[in-house]
CSV table of C-alpha atoms in Angstrom, one decimal:
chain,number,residue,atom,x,y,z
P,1,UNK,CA,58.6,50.3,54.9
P,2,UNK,CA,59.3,50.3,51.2
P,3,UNK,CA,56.7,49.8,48.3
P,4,UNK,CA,57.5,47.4,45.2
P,5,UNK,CA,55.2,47.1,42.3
P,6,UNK,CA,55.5,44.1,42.6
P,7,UNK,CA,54.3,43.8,45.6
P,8,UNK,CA,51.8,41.3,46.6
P,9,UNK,CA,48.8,43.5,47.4
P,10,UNK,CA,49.0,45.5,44.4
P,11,UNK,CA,48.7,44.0,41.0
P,12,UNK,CA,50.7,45.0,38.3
P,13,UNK,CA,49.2,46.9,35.5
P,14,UNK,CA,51.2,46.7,32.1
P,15,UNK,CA,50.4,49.0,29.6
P,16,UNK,CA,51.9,48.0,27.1
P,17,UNK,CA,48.9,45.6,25.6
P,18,UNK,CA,46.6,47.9,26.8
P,19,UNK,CA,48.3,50.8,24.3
P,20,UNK,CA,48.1,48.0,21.5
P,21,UNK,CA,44.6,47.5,21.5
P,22,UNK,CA,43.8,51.2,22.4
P,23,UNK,CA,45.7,51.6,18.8
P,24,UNK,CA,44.7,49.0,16.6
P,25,UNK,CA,41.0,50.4,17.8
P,26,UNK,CA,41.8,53.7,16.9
P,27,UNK,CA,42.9,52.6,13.8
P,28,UNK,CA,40.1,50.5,12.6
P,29,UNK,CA,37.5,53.4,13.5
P,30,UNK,CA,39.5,56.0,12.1
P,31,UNK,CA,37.8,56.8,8.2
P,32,UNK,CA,39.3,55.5,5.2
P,33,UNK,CA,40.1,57.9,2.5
P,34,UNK,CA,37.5,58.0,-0.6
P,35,UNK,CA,38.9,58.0,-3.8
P,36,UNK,CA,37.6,60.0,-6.4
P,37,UNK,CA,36.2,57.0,-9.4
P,38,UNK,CA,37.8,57.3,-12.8
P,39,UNK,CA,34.3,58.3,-14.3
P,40,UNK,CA,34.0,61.2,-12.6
P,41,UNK,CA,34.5,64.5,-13.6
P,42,UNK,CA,34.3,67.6,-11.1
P,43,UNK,CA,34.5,71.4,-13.1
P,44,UNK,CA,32.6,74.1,-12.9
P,45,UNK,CA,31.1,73.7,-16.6
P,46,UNK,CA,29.9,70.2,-18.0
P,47,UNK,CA,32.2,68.4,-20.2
P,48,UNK,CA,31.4,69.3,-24.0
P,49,UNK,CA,31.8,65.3,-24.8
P,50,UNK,CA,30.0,63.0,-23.3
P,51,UNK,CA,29.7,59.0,-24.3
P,52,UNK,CA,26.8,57.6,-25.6
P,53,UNK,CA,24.5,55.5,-23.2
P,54,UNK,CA,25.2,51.6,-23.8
P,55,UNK,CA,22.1,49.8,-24.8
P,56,UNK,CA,21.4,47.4,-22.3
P,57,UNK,CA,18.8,44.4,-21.5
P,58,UNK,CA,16.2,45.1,-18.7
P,59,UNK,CA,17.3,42.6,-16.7
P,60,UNK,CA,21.2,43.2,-17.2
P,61,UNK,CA,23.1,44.8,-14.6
P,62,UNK,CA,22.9,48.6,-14.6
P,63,UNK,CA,26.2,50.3,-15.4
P,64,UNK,CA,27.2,53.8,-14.0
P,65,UNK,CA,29.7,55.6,-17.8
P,66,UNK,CA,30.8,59.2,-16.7
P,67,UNK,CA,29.4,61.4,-14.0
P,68,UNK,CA,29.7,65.2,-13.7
P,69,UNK,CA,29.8,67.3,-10.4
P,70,UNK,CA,29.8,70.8,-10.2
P,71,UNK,CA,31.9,70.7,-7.4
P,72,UNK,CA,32.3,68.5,-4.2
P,73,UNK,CA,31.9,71.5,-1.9
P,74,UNK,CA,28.9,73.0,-1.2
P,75,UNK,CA,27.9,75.6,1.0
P,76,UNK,CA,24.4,77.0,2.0
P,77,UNK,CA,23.3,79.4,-1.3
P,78,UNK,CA,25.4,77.4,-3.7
P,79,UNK,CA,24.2,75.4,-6.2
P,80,UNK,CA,25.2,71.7,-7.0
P,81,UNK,CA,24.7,70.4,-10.7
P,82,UNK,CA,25.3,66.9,-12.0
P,83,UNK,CA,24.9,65.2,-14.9
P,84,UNK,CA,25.5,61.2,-15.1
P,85,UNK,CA,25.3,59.1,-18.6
P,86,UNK,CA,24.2,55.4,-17.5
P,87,UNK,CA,23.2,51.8,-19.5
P,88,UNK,CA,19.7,52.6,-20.9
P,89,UNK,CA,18.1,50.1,-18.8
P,90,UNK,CA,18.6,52.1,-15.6
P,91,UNK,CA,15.5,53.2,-14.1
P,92,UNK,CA,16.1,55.2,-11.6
P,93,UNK,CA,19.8,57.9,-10.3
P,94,UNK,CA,20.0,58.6,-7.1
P,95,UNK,CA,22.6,61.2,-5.3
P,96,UNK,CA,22.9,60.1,-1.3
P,97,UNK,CA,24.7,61.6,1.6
P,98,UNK,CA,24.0,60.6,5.0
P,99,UNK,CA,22.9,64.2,5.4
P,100,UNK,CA,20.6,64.5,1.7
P,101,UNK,CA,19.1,62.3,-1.2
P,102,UNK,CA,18.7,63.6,-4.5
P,103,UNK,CA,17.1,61.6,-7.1
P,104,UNK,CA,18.0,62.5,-10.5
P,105,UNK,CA,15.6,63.8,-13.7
P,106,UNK,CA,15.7,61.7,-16.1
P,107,UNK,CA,16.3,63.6,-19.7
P,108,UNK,CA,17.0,60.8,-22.3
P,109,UNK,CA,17.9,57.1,-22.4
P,110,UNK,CA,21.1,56.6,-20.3
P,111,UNK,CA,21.4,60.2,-19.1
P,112,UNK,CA,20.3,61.9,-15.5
P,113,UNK,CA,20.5,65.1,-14.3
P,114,UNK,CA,19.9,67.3,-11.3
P,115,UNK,CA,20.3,71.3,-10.1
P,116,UNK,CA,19.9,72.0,-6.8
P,117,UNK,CA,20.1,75.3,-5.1
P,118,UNK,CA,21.9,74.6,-1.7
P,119,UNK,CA,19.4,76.3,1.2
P,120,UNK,CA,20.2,77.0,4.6
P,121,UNK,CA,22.1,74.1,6.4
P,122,UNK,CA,22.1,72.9,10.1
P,123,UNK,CA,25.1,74.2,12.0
P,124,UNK,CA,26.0,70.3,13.2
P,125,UNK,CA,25.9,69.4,9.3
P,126,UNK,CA,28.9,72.0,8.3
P,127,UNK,CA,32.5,71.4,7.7
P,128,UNK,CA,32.3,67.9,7.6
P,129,UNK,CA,33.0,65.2,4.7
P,130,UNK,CA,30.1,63.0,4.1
P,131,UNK,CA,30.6,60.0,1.6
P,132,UNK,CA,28.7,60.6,-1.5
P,133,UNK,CA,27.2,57.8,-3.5
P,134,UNK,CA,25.7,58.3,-7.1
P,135,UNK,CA,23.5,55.3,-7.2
P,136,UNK,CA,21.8,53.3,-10.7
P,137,UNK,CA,19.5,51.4,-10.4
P,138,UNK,CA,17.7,48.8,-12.6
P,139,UNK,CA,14.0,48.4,-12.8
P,140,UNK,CA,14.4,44.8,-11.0
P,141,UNK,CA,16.2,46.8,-8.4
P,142,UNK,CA,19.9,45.8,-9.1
P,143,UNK,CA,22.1,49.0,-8.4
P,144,UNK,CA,25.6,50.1,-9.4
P,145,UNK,CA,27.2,52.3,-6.8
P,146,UNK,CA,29.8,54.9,-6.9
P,147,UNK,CA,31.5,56.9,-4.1
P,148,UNK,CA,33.0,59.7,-4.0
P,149,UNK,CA,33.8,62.5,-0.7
P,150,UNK,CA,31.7,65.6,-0.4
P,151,UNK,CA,32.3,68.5,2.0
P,152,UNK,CA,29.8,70.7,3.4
P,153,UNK,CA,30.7,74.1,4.6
């Protein structure tokens, strides 16, 4: 007796659209690269320039000028500085990971800082990329958002 695939008792199983799916999935889930924004600045020393904070209503939308990052790697004993230079009417910087949240000091009108010394991680944390987002907000709670990639060794 001789077997077809196309036999009646035995469907037939393309693959093909099965393969397109399977990649269009893999593509969609797959992370999109983060680019670095234009106000950023990553060195180990802060720039010696920085622009003055524009003067801004309360109620006008908060705007995020230069940003400084010691680096975007950290590691556990390390220590990860930042300096931002916002409109004057934000109220609040924060520095978020899906792993951490720092929320920045505030020094002077327009300008936020932070040093933190990098403790012990969790093993599951390390060696991966988390999106980093350095976010203003106003005191009605309108934020400006920047993103940037960090890694964590």
């Amino acid at each position: 007796r001789r077997l077809s695939l196309h036999s009646p008792r035995k469907p037939v199983i393309s693959l093909g659209p099965m393969c397109s799916v399977a990649a269009a999935l893999l593509v969609a889930c797959s992370p999109k690269p983060v680019s670095v924004p234009l106000n950023l600045t990553v060195s180990e020393k802060q720039p010696r320039v920085w622009p003055t904070p524009p003067v801004a209503k309360p109620d006008a939308p908060p705007r995020i000028v230069r940003i400084w990052f010691s680096t975007l790697t950290i590691r556990p004993g390390s220590w990860f500085d930042g300096r931002v230079v916002v409109s004057t009417n934000v109220a609040s910087v924060e520095v978020r990971t899906a792993a951490f949240s720092i929320n920045s000091t505030h020094v002077a009108p327009g300008v936020y800082r932070f040093h933190t010394h990098v403790l012990e991680l969790p093993p599951l944390s390390r060696r991966h990329s988390y999106d980093l987002y350095v976010i203003a907000r106003n005191t009605p709670g309108a934020a400006q958002v920047e993103q940037t990639s960090l890694e964590v060794q």
